[in-house]
Short mmCIF file of C-alpha atoms in Angstrom, two decimals:
data_model
loop_
_atom_site.label_atom_id
_atom_site.label_comp_id
_atom_site.label_asym_id
_atom_site.label_seq_id
_atom_site.Cartn_x
_atom_site.Cartn_y
_atom_site.Cartn_z
CA MET A 26 -0.25 -0.01 -0.18
CA ASN A 27 1.34 3.76 -1.21
CA ASP A 28 1.07 5.49 2.09
CA ALA A 29 2.42 8.51 0.43
CA PHE A 30 -1.00 10.17 0.18
CA MET A 31 -0.82 11.23 3.89
CA LYS A 32 1.74 14.01 2.61
CA ASP A 33 0.22 14.64 -0.69
CA ARG A 34 -3.50 15.03 -0.38
CA PRO A 35 -5.13 18.34 0.65
CA VAL A 36 -5.38 18.27 4.53
CA LEU A 37 -9.18 18.57 4.91
CA PRO A 38 -10.31 15.87 2.60
CA LEU A 39 -7.27 13.51 4.12
CA LEU A 40 -8.29 14.02 7.65
CA LEU A 41 -12.09 13.44 6.97
CA SER A 42 -11.16 10.31 5.18
CA MET A 43 -8.92 9.19 7.98
CA ALA A 44 -11.17 10.62 10.98
CA LEU A 45 -14.77 9.82 9.99
CA PRO A 46 -14.28 5.60 9.90
CA MET A 47 -12.83 6.05 13.62
CA VAL A 48 -15.59 8.59 14.43
CA LEU A 49 -18.09 6.34 13.29
CA SER A 50 -16.32 3.36 15.24
CA MET A 51 -16.04 5.63 18.39
CA LEU A 52 -19.84 6.45 18.25
CA VAL A 53 -20.97 2.87 18.07
CA ASN A 54 -18.24 2.02 21.06
CA SER A 55 -20.15 4.92 22.92
CA LEU A 56 -23.34 3.46 22.13
CA TYR A 57 -22.26 -0.03 23.30
CA ASN A 58 -20.92 1.60 26.56
CA ILE A 59 -24.36 3.15 27.12
CA VAL A 60 -26.21 0.32 26.25
CA ASP A 61 -24.17 -1.99 28.47
CA SER A 62 -24.63 0.20 31.39
CA LEU A 63 -28.50 0.48 30.78
CA PHE A 64 -28.71 -3.22 30.86
CA VAL A 65 -26.54 -3.23 33.96
CA ALA A 66 -28.96 -1.01 35.60
CA GLN A 67 -32.00 -3.37 35.04
CA ILE A 68 -30.36 -5.94 37.39
CA SER A 69 -30.41 -3.28 40.15
CA GLU A 70 -28.81 0.21 41.40
CA ASP A 71 -26.18 -1.84 43.14
CA ALA A 72 -25.28 -3.32 39.93
CA MET A 73 -24.71 0.23 38.49
CA THR A 74 -22.74 1.38 41.49
CA ALA A 75 -20.63 -1.70 41.28
CA LEU A 76 -19.98 -0.87 37.59
CA SER A 77 -19.24 2.91 38.26
CA LEU A 78 -16.45 1.70 41.21
CA VAL A 79 -14.93 -0.89 38.57
CA TYR A 80 -14.54 1.46 35.95
CA PRO A 81 -11.24 3.10 36.95
CA ILE A 82 -9.20 -0.08 37.09
CA GLN A 83 -10.91 -0.94 33.71
CA ASN A 84 -9.83 2.48 32.40
CA LEU A 85 -6.39 1.88 33.39
CA ILE A 86 -5.89 -1.35 31.95
CA ASN A 87 -7.48 0.17 28.36
CA ALA A 88 -4.97 3.35 29.11
CA VAL A 89 -1.71 0.68 29.24
CA GLY A 90 -2.98 -0.71 25.75
CA ILE A 91 -3.93 2.18 24.18
CA GLY A 92 -1.27 4.54 25.39
CA PHE A 93 1.23 1.81 24.51
CA GLY A 94 -0.49 1.44 21.27
CA VAL A 95 -0.47 5.36 20.54
CA GLY A 96 3.53 4.90 21.12
CA ILE A 97 3.56 2.04 18.30
CA ASN A 98 1.17 4.11 16.08
CA ALA A 99 3.77 7.33 16.30
CA VAL A 100 6.76 5.24 15.71
CA ILE A 101 5.70 3.42 12.78
CA ALA A 102 4.19 6.73 11.43
CA PHE A 103 7.54 8.40 11.86
CA HIS A 104 9.66 5.73 10.09
CA LEU A 105 7.05 5.32 7.51
CA GLY A 106 7.39 8.98 6.45
CA ALA A 107 10.96 8.77 7.00
CA GLY A 108 11.14 5.79 4.36
CA GLU A 109 12.69 3.45 7.01
CA GLN A 110 10.73 0.22 6.30
CA ASP A 111 12.64 -2.05 8.66
CA LYS A 112 12.36 0.13 11.85
CA ALA A 113 8.73 0.19 11.17
CA ASP A 114 8.51 -3.39 11.02
CA MET A 115 10.36 -3.55 14.28
CA ALA A 116 8.28 -1.13 16.23
CA ALA A 117 5.20 -3.32 14.98
CA THR A 118 6.78 -6.70 16.08
CA GLN A 119 8.27 -5.57 19.36
CA GLY A 120 5.05 -3.47 20.17
CA LEU A 121 3.01 -6.44 19.88
CA VAL A 122 5.50 -8.56 22.33
CA PHE A 123 5.60 -5.97 25.09
CA SER A 124 2.00 -5.60 24.82
CA LEU A 125 1.18 -9.15 25.73
CA VAL A 126 3.67 -8.85 28.66
CA HIS A 127 1.62 -5.97 29.90
CA ALA A 128 -1.58 -7.99 29.53
CA ALA A 129 -0.44 -11.53 31.37
CA VAL A 130 0.78 -8.38 34.33
CA LEU A 131 -2.34 -6.49 34.41
CA THR A 132 -4.57 -9.72 34.42
CA VAL A 133 -3.17 -11.33 37.18
CA GLY A 134 -2.92 -8.39 39.18
CA ALA A 135 -6.39 -6.94 38.78
CA ILE A 136 -8.06 -9.81 39.25
CA ALA A 137 -6.33 -10.26 42.70
CA LEU A 138 -6.70 -6.75 44.07
CA MET A 139 -10.03 -5.97 42.96
CA PRO A 140 -12.06 -6.89 46.16
CA THR A 141 -9.53 -4.74 48.40
CA PHE A 142 -10.09 -1.85 45.95
CA LEU A 143 -13.77 -2.15 46.28
CA ARG A 144 -13.96 -2.33 49.85
CA MET A 145 -11.81 1.35 49.69
CA PHE A 146 -15.16 3.04 48.56
CA THR A 147 -18.03 0.91 49.95
CA SER A 148 -19.25 -1.10 52.93
CA SER A 149 -21.83 -2.75 51.06
CA LYS A 150 -21.24 -6.56 50.73
CA GLU A 151 -23.97 -6.91 47.59
CA VAL A 152 -21.99 -4.08 45.81
CA ILE A 153 -18.45 -5.65 46.54
CA SER A 154 -19.86 -9.15 45.29
CA LEU A 155 -21.39 -7.64 42.09
CA GLY A 156 -18.19 -5.54 41.48
CA THR A 157 -15.81 -8.86 41.93
CA ARG A 158 -17.76 -11.09 39.92
CA TYR A 159 -18.02 -8.81 37.03
CA SER A 160 -14.27 -7.86 36.95
CA THR A 161 -13.20 -11.30 37.09
CA VAL A 162 -14.73 -12.31 33.84
CA ALA A 163 -13.92 -8.96 32.45
CA PHE A 164 -10.46 -8.61 33.20
CA ALA A 165 -9.68 -12.31 32.07
CA PHE A 166 -10.11 -10.85 28.33
CA THR A 167 -7.15 -8.56 28.68
CA PRO A 168 -4.66 -10.43 26.66
CA MET A 169 -7.28 -10.24 23.78
CA VAL A 170 -7.85 -6.59 24.28
CA MET A 171 -4.15 -5.68 24.46
CA ALA A 172 -3.48 -7.74 21.10
CA GLY A 173 -6.44 -6.10 19.33
CA LEU A 174 -5.39 -2.77 20.18
CA VAL A 175 -1.82 -3.33 18.92
CA PHE A 176 -3.61 -4.42 15.33
CA GLU A 177 -5.55 -1.34 15.43
CA LYS A 178 -3.09 0.85 15.83
CA LEU A 179 -1.07 -1.20 13.23
CA PHE A 180 -3.56 -0.61 10.55
CA GLN A 181 -4.11 2.96 11.64
CA SER A 182 -0.63 3.82 10.96
CA VAL A 183 -0.76 2.89 7.38
CA GLY A 184 -4.15 4.84 6.87
CA SER A 185 -6.15 1.68 6.76
CA MET A 186 -9.29 3.32 8.84
CA LYS A 187 -11.82 1.53 7.36
CA ILE A 188 -10.57 -2.00 8.58
CA THR A 189 -10.29 -0.43 12.19
CA MET A 190 -13.57 1.05 11.73
CA ALA A 191 -15.28 -2.57 10.39
CA SER A 192 -13.57 -4.39 13.29
CA MET A 193 -14.52 -2.25 16.17
CA MET A 194 -18.10 -1.94 14.79
CA CYS A 195 -18.44 -5.72 14.76
CA GLY A 196 -16.95 -5.90 18.30
CA CYS A 197 -19.47 -3.61 19.35
CA VAL A 198 -22.69 -4.88 17.48
CA ALA A 199 -21.74 -8.26 18.91
CA ASN A 200 -21.51 -7.16 22.68
CA ILE A 201 -25.02 -5.01 22.44
CA VAL A 202 -26.58 -8.04 21.10
CA LEU A 203 -25.19 -10.43 23.58
CA ASP A 204 -25.76 -8.54 26.35
CA PRO A 205 -29.52 -9.00 26.82
CA VAL A 206 -28.94 -12.50 25.82
CA LEU A 207 -26.52 -13.25 28.46
CA ILE A 208 -27.58 -11.00 31.35
CA PHE A 209 -31.16 -12.16 31.40
CA GLY A 210 -30.72 -15.68 29.88
CA LEU A 211 -32.59 -15.24 26.46
CA GLY A 212 -33.36 -18.37 24.28
CA PRO A 213 -31.44 -21.19 25.50
CA PHE A 214 -28.71 -19.34 27.38
CA SER A 215 -29.29 -19.29 31.14
CA PRO A 216 -29.33 -15.62 33.27
CA MET A 217 -25.67 -14.91 34.14
CA GLY A 218 -26.17 -11.59 35.45
CA MET A 219 -23.05 -9.48 36.10
CA GLU A 220 -20.96 -12.00 34.62
CA GLY A 221 -23.17 -12.17 31.47
CA ALA A 222 -22.16 -8.33 30.78
CA ALA A 223 -18.51 -9.13 31.51
CA LEU A 224 -18.64 -12.09 28.97
CA ALA A 225 -20.54 -10.01 26.17
CA THR A 226 -17.87 -7.39 26.67
CA GLY A 227 -15.13 -9.95 26.43
CA LEU A 228 -16.57 -11.56 23.48
CA GLY A 229 -17.16 -8.54 21.58
CA GLN A 230 -13.44 -7.45 21.87
CA THR A 231 -12.52 -11.31 21.14
CA LEU A 232 -14.40 -10.76 17.86
CA THR A 233 -12.60 -7.51 16.77
CA LEU A 234 -9.31 -9.22 17.18
CA ALA A 235 -10.30 -12.20 15.29
CA ILE A 236 -11.25 -9.95 12.46
CA TYR A 237 -7.92 -7.63 12.67
CA LEU A 238 -6.03 -10.95 12.24
CA ALA A 239 -8.19 -12.38 9.49
CA VAL A 240 -7.64 -9.34 7.30
CA TYR A 241 -4.03 -9.38 8.13
CA PHE A 242 -3.23 -12.49 6.91
CA ALA A 243 -5.30 -12.36 4.11
CA ARG A 244 -4.58 -8.83 2.69
CA PRO A 245 -1.02 -8.07 3.52
CA ILE A 246 -0.15 -4.63 4.46
CA ARG A 247 2.95 -2.74 4.36
CA VAL A 248 4.00 -3.14 8.13
CA ARG A 249 4.42 -6.80 8.89
CA ILE A 250 5.18 -8.71 12.29
CA ARG A 251 8.50 -10.44 11.46
CA LYS A 252 10.16 -13.03 13.61
CA ARG A 253 13.71 -11.37 13.23
CA PHE A 254 12.44 -8.68 15.28
CA LEU A 255 11.05 -10.51 18.28
CA LEU A 256 14.20 -10.15 20.46
CA PRO A 257 13.99 -6.89 21.92
CA GLN A 258 16.18 -3.87 20.69
CA SER A 259 17.03 -1.54 23.35
CA GLY A 260 16.79 1.70 21.27
CA MET A 261 13.43 0.63 20.01
CA ALA A 262 12.07 -0.41 23.28
CA LEU A 263 13.19 3.21 24.52
CA ARG A 264 11.40 4.92 21.93
CA LEU A 265 8.13 3.07 22.23
CA TYR A 266 8.13 3.41 25.98
CA SER A 267 9.41 6.92 25.83
CA ILE A 268 6.15 7.83 23.89
CA GLY A 269 4.11 4.83 25.31
CA ILE A 270 4.52 5.57 29.09
CA PRO A 271 3.39 9.27 28.96
CA ALA A 272 0.48 8.56 26.70
CA THR A 273 -0.58 5.58 29.31
CA LEU A 274 -0.36 8.11 31.99
CA ASN A 275 -2.59 10.39 29.81
CA LEU A 276 -5.17 8.07 29.84
CA ALA A 277 -4.80 6.45 32.90
CA LEU A 278 -5.23 10.09 34.88
CA PRO A 279 -8.87 9.65 34.41
CA SER A 280 -8.63 6.62 36.52
CA VAL A 281 -7.08 8.34 39.53
CA LEU A 282 -9.26 11.16 39.47
CA ILE A 283 -12.65 9.22 39.30
CA SER A 284 -11.05 7.06 42.33
CA ALA A 285 -10.16 10.77 44.13
CA LEU A 286 -13.57 12.11 43.35
CA ASN A 287 -15.32 9.16 44.54
CA ALA A 288 -13.43 9.47 47.99
CA ILE A 289 -14.39 13.08 48.19
CA LEU A 290 -18.17 12.18 47.12
CA ALA A 291 -18.60 9.29 49.38
CA GLY A 292 -18.48 11.30 52.21
CA TYR A 293 -21.39 13.30 51.19
CA SER A 294 -23.68 10.24 49.80
CA GLN A 295 -23.40 7.07 47.88
CA VAL A 296 -25.86 8.74 45.43
CA TYR A 297 -22.89 11.22 44.30
CA ILE A 298 -20.80 8.07 43.47
CA LEU A 299 -23.65 7.11 41.34
CA VAL A 300 -23.97 10.24 39.57
CA LEU A 301 -20.35 10.46 38.62
CA GLY A 302 -20.34 7.11 37.24
CA ILE A 303 -22.88 7.91 34.93
CA TYR A 304 -21.66 10.92 34.00
CA TYR A 305 -18.40 9.03 32.72
CA LYS A 306 -20.39 6.79 31.00
CA LEU A 307 -22.53 9.45 28.85
CA GLN A 308 -19.21 11.72 28.33
CA THR A 309 -17.76 8.75 26.55
CA PHE A 310 -20.51 9.67 23.91
CA LEU A 311 -19.04 12.84 23.44
CA TYR A 312 -15.40 12.39 23.99
CA LEU A 313 -15.04 9.27 21.92
CA PRO A 314 -16.07 10.88 18.60
CA ALA A 315 -13.39 13.63 19.22
CA ASN A 316 -11.08 10.95 19.96
CA GLY A 317 -11.85 9.24 16.86
CA ILE A 318 -10.76 12.52 15.18
CA ILE A 319 -7.62 12.18 17.15
CA GLN A 320 -7.12 8.82 15.93
CA GLY A 321 -7.38 9.75 12.40
CA MET A 322 -5.07 12.63 12.77
CA ARG A 323 -2.08 10.92 14.68
CA PRO A 324 -0.76 8.88 11.74
CA VAL A 325 -1.15 11.73 9.47
CA ILE A 326 0.36 14.41 11.75
CA GLY A 327 3.25 11.70 12.28
CA TYR A 328 3.86 10.75 8.89
CA ASN A 329 4.13 14.48 7.84
CA TYR A 330 6.58 15.41 10.91
CA GLY A 331 8.66 12.25 9.83
CA ALA A 332 8.55 13.79 6.17
CA GLY A 333 9.55 17.12 7.57
CA GLU A 334 6.16 18.80 6.50
CA HIS A 335 6.12 21.30 9.01
CA LYS A 336 3.93 23.56 7.29
CA ARG A 337 1.19 20.68 6.90
CA VAL A 338 1.55 19.80 10.47
CA SER A 339 0.29 23.27 11.74
CA GLN A 340 -2.29 22.90 9.40
CA ILE A 341 -3.97 19.69 10.47
CA TYR A 342 -3.54 20.91 14.27
CA ARG A 343 -5.80 23.86 13.57
CA ILE A 344 -8.47 22.07 11.42
CA VAL A 345 -8.72 19.15 13.86
CA LEU A 346 -9.27 21.59 16.71
CA CYS A 347 -12.15 23.16 14.53
CA MET A 348 -13.59 19.85 14.23
CA CYS A 349 -13.41 18.95 18.11
CA ALA A 350 -14.80 22.16 19.12
CA VAL A 351 -18.16 21.40 17.01
CA ILE A 352 -18.52 18.16 18.68
CA MET A 353 -17.96 19.70 22.00
CA ALA A 354 -20.50 22.46 21.43
CA LEU A 355 -23.24 20.15 20.38
CA GLY A 356 -22.42 18.04 23.74
CA THR A 357 -22.93 21.20 25.53
CA LEU A 358 -26.20 22.20 24.11
CA LEU A 359 -27.37 18.28 24.75
CA CYS A 360 -26.73 18.47 28.80
CA LEU A 361 -27.93 21.88 29.12
CA ALA A 362 -31.28 21.01 27.11
CA VAL A 363 -32.05 17.43 28.58
CA PRO A 364 -30.15 16.66 31.44
CA GLY A 365 -33.07 14.90 33.61
CA TRP A 366 -33.61 12.50 30.31
CA LEU A 367 -30.09 11.80 29.99
CA MET A 368 -29.77 10.66 33.73
CA GLY A 369 -32.97 8.75 33.61
CA LEU A 370 -31.68 6.49 31.38
CA PHE A 371 -29.70 5.12 34.09
CA THR A 372 -31.74 5.92 37.38
CA HIS A 373 -35.11 6.48 38.60
CA THR A 374 -34.23 7.49 42.31
CA PRO A 375 -35.55 11.05 42.77
CA GLU A 376 -32.31 12.19 44.48
CA ALA A 377 -30.03 10.75 42.02
CA LEU A 378 -31.94 12.44 39.24
CA GLN A 379 -32.02 15.99 40.82
CA ALA A 380 -28.29 15.65 41.65
CA GLY A 381 -27.40 14.54 38.21
CA GLU A 382 -29.34 16.90 36.25
CA ALA A 383 -27.17 19.70 38.24
CA ALA A 384 -24.12 17.93 37.73
CA LEU A 385 -24.52 17.79 34.10
CA ARG A 386 -25.38 21.41 33.59
CA ILE A 387 -22.40 22.69 35.64
CA ILE A 388 -19.91 20.19 34.16
CA SER A 389 -20.85 20.84 30.51
CA ALA A 390 -19.71 24.52 30.90
CA GLY A 391 -16.24 23.20 30.13
CA PHE A 392 -16.64 20.85 27.14
CA LEU A 393 -16.23 23.42 24.59
CA VAL A 394 -12.83 24.99 25.97
CA SER A 395 -11.54 21.30 26.74
CA SER A 396 -11.01 20.94 22.97
CA VAL A 397 -7.70 22.67 22.97
CA SER A 398 -6.15 20.40 25.66
CA VAL A 399 -7.68 17.12 24.06
CA VAL A 400 -6.22 18.06 20.53
CA SER A 401 -3.10 19.51 21.75
CA CYS A 402 -2.55 16.19 23.89
CA GLY A 403 -3.20 14.10 20.49
CA ALA A 404 -1.27 15.96 18.17
CA LEU A 405 1.95 16.05 20.68
CA GLU A 406 1.48 11.98 21.01
CA GLY A 407 1.35 11.85 17.16
CA LEU A 408 4.59 13.97 16.86
CA GLY A 409 6.39 11.67 19.38
CA LYS A 410 6.37 14.42 22.19
CA GLY A 411 5.00 12.47 24.87
CA THR A 412 6.42 14.35 27.85
CA PRO A 413 4.53 17.97 27.01
CA SER A 414 1.38 15.73 26.34
CA LEU A 415 1.93 14.36 29.81
CA VAL A 416 2.33 17.84 31.28
CA ILE A 417 -1.27 18.62 29.92
CA SER A 418 -2.84 15.78 31.24
CA LEU A 419 -1.52 16.10 34.60
CA CYS A 420 -2.77 19.57 34.75
CA ARG A 421 -6.25 18.78 33.26
CA TYR A 422 -6.78 15.25 35.81
CA ILE A 423 -4.43 16.04 39.08
CA VAL A 424 -2.84 19.27 39.35
CA LEU A 425 -5.61 21.39 38.97
CA ILE A 426 -9.11 19.92 39.47
CA LEU A 427 -8.00 17.52 42.56
CA PRO A 428 -7.38 20.89 44.68
CA ALA A 429 -10.22 22.71 43.15
CA ALA A 430 -12.51 20.02 44.15
CA PHE A 431 -11.23 19.25 47.61
CA LEU A 432 -11.65 23.04 48.48
CA LEU A 433 -14.89 23.96 46.52
CA SER A 434 -16.57 20.71 48.03
CA ARG A 435 -15.44 22.17 51.32
CA ALA A 436 -17.22 25.34 50.82
CA PHE A 437 -20.24 24.16 48.34
CA GLY A 438 -20.52 20.62 49.22
CA PRO A 439 -21.08 18.19 46.29
CA GLU A 440 -21.72 20.61 43.82
CA GLY A 441 -18.33 22.29 44.59
CA VAL A 442 -17.12 19.01 43.04
CA TRP A 443 -18.93 19.93 39.86
CA ASN A 444 -17.68 23.02 39.36
CA ALA A 445 -13.86 21.92 39.74
CA PHE A 446 -14.55 20.19 36.51
CA TRP A 447 -15.08 23.40 34.20
CA LEU A 448 -12.90 25.38 36.22
CA ALA A 449 -9.93 23.12 35.27
CA GLU A 450 -10.91 22.87 31.93
CA LEU A 451 -10.55 26.74 31.48
CA LEU A 452 -7.12 26.66 33.09
CA THR A 453 -5.60 23.66 31.17
CA ALA A 454 -6.42 25.03 27.88
CA GLY A 455 -4.42 27.91 28.60
CA VAL A 456 -1.36 25.77 29.97
CA SER A 457 -2.13 23.58 26.81
CA TRP A 458 -1.64 26.41 24.11
CA PHE A 459 1.70 27.21 25.95
CA VAL A 460 2.79 23.92 26.07
CA TYR A 461 2.07 22.96 22.54
CA ARG A 462 3.66 26.31 20.94
CA ARG A 463 6.53 25.89 22.81
CA ALA A 464 6.95 22.20 21.77
CA LEU A 465 6.70 22.96 18.35
CA SER A 466 9.19 25.71 18.60
CA ARG A 467 11.93 23.45 19.64
CA THR A 468 11.25 21.23 16.42
#
């Protein structure tokens, strides 16, 4: 496949062709996350609370896979842009090996530690039992998740976005179909409850990997997994981890944030933990399409950076910023217009509905301005500049929001936590613009 089109085609049509398949797949992925939660909410409110408490660890595992995959994607795209085929193949091969090692460690560690983790946030034996049952099955599929993410980034690095879209959509649709079948026991299946929800997710992820493998072997692409590169090479490992670790931390920081906010909100009522969990389910439907655009941008910006096309790099950044801002503006309008309906998808408790409406209206004030930090992080990762990207994420998820949430909660109660979101987004946007411009000036 000739990937020089990433340097030659006009920027806007190129970005649309790369990003739209990812946006569609991310929208379906968002839908599957929400549908998954809708079915779990029908089991009981305790089940939904358990899912909310498991989410940070689930997000951490995904962060390791996606973050390291970002490193793989960036290194492959850079070497392809520079015309270095062997190094691109080496990055793909060693990236797969390292990812499988990560998967083995995370599977054992997450399953073993989950009961202790849950007891940090709740004393309810039912919630702890439901969370443990769900996570044990879900985390057993970690190797399939990690391998699937490697092949996702491999296909993206050569511009094969339609393959990525088809694979992800098939996995998500399978999950949506299997959820009611396995949770409630439709047809010949026995009801499995929380284990059924986790199994449906795992089988969907396995199907996605199977499609990637089938296409990889049936239709050879430019980048290949090669036996001669299986043994780690220190220089390549350093390059992958220098981008992958900051990218992983970028994605893992929301897990730290959610756990910290859960600890603050637990001092008021478990209702607010439920509201925070529902918000993060809803916000995936907003941020995942934006992330789809970012995923389409990364290989393009990395390829052009490797090819020395710095003017195109700046043009790509500006266009993607405008695209993400449109998505965020729509999300803001939706949260302001129908917050009660959105919360009502997951809970019917009057107290939770009232608290959730207030939370969505306040938090959504920061959506639009968050476009700056989201796009800056993605662009810096695509350019192979992991450390500046990490600085932005630290400000967004730790340095600014946690002190603000703690202090504002002391002054205004739980609503202070919701106000910390938009305040942190506003301050981080200013930091992001400065960090991004400074990183480019050193190019």
